[in-house]
Short mmCIF file of C-alpha atoms in Angstrom, two decimals:
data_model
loop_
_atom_site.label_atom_id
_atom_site.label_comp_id
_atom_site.label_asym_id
_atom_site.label_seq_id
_atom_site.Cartn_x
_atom_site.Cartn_y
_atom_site.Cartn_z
CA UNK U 1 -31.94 24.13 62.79
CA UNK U 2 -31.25 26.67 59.96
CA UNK U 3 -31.37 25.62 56.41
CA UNK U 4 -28.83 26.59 54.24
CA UNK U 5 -30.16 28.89 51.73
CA UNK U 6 -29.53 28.28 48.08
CA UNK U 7 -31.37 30.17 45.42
CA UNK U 8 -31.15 31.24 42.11
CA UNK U 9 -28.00 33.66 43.18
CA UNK U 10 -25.93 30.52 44.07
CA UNK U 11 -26.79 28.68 41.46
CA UNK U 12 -26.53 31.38 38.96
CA UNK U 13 -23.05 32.11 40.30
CA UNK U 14 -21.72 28.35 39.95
CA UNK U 15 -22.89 28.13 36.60
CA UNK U 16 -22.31 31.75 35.15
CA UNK U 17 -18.48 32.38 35.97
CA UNK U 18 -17.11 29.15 34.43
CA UNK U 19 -19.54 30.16 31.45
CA UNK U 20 -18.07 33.66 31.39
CA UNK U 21 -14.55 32.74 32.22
CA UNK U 22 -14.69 29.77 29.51
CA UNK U 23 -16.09 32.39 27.12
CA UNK U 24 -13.44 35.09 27.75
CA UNK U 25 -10.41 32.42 26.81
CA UNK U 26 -12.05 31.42 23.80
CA UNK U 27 -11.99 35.24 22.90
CA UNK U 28 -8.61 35.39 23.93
CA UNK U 29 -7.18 32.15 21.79
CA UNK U 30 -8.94 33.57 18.95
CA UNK U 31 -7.76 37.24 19.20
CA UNK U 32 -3.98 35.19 19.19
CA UNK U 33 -4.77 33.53 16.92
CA UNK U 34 -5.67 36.57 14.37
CA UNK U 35 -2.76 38.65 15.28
CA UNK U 36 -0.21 35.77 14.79
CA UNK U 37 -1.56 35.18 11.10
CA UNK U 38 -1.45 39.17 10.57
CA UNK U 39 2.11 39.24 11.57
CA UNK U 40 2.43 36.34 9.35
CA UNK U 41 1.19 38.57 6.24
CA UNK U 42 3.28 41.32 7.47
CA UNK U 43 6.89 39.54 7.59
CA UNK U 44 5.49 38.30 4.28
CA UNK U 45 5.05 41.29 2.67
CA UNK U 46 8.50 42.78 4.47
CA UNK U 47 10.56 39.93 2.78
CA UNK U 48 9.03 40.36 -0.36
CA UNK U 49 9.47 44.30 -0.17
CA UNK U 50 12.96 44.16 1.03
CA UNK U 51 14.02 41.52 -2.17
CA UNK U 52 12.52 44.27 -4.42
CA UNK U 53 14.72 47.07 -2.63
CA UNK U 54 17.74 45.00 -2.98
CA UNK U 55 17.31 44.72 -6.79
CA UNK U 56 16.58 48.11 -7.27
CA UNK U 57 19.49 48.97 -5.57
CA UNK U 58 21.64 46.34 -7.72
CA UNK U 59 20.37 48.33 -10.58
CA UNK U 60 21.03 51.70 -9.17
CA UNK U 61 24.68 50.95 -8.58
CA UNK U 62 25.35 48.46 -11.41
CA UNK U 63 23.19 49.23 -13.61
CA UNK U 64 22.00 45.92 -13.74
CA UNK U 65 19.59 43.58 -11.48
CA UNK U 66 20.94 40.53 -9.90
CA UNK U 67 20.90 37.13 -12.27
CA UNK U 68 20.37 35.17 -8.86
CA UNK U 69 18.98 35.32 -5.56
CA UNK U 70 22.55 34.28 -4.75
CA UNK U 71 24.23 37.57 -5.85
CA UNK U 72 21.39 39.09 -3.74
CA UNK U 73 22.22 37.84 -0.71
CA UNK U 74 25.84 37.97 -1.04
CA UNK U 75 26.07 41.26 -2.26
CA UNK U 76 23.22 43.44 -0.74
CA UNK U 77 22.90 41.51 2.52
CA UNK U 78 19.17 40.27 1.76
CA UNK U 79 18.06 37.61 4.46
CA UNK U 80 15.67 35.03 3.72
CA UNK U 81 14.17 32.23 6.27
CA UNK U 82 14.71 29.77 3.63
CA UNK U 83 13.21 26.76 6.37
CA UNK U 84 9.91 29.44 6.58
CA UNK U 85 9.62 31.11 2.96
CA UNK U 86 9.85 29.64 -0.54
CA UNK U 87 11.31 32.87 -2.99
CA UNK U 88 10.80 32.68 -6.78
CA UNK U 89 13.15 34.78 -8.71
CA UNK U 90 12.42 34.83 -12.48
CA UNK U 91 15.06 37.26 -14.36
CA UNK U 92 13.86 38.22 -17.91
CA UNK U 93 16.61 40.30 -18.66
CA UNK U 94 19.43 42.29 -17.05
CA UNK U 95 17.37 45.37 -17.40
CA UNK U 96 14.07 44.31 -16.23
CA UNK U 97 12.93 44.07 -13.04
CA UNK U 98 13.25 40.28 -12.48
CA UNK U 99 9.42 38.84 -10.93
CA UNK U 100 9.43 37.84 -7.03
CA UNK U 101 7.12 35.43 -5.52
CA UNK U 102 7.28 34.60 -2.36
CA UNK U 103 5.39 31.87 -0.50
CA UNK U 104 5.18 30.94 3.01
CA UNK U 105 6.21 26.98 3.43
CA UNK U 106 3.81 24.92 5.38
CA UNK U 107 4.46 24.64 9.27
#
């Protein structure tokens, strides 16, 4: 009769790759994780930069900026995800750069 031989090896195998393989998805949700909330900041920043073009353009051809987001959009063809972002659009005067905030809404 031959024993079947099960060592260290075996063992080390069964209990290693689910380990390793456990390990390596963590990694993996986490490295998704930190790219989604980049691209996040990024579409953040690219709304926020893309209102300030619009109103510099207003003023460029108008010679005025925009009293409203409204005009904005209508006129310039600015986009907002208004279900996503919250935009704050504070106008001082017709020639100063009105002050943009924008904030991402809660999921």
């Amino acid at each position: 009769m031959r024993r079947k031989r099960t060592g260290w090896l075996a063992l080390l195998r069964g209990l290693l790759l689910p380990v390793i393989a456990a390990g390596a998805l963590v990694c993996f949700a986490a490295a998704l994780n930190s790219l989604d909330s980049g691209r996040s900041r990024e579409d953040l920043r690219q709304l926020e930069e893309t209102l300030r073009r619009g109103c510099v353009a207003c003023y460029a051809a108008e010679g005025a900026y925009p009293q409203d987001l409204e005009y904005l959009k209508t006129h310039y063809g600015v986009q907002i995800d208004e279900a996503r972002y919250t935009v704050f659009y504070d106008v001082f005067a017709e020639n100063l750069m009105p002050d943009i905030t924008v904030l991402e809404n809660e999921p």
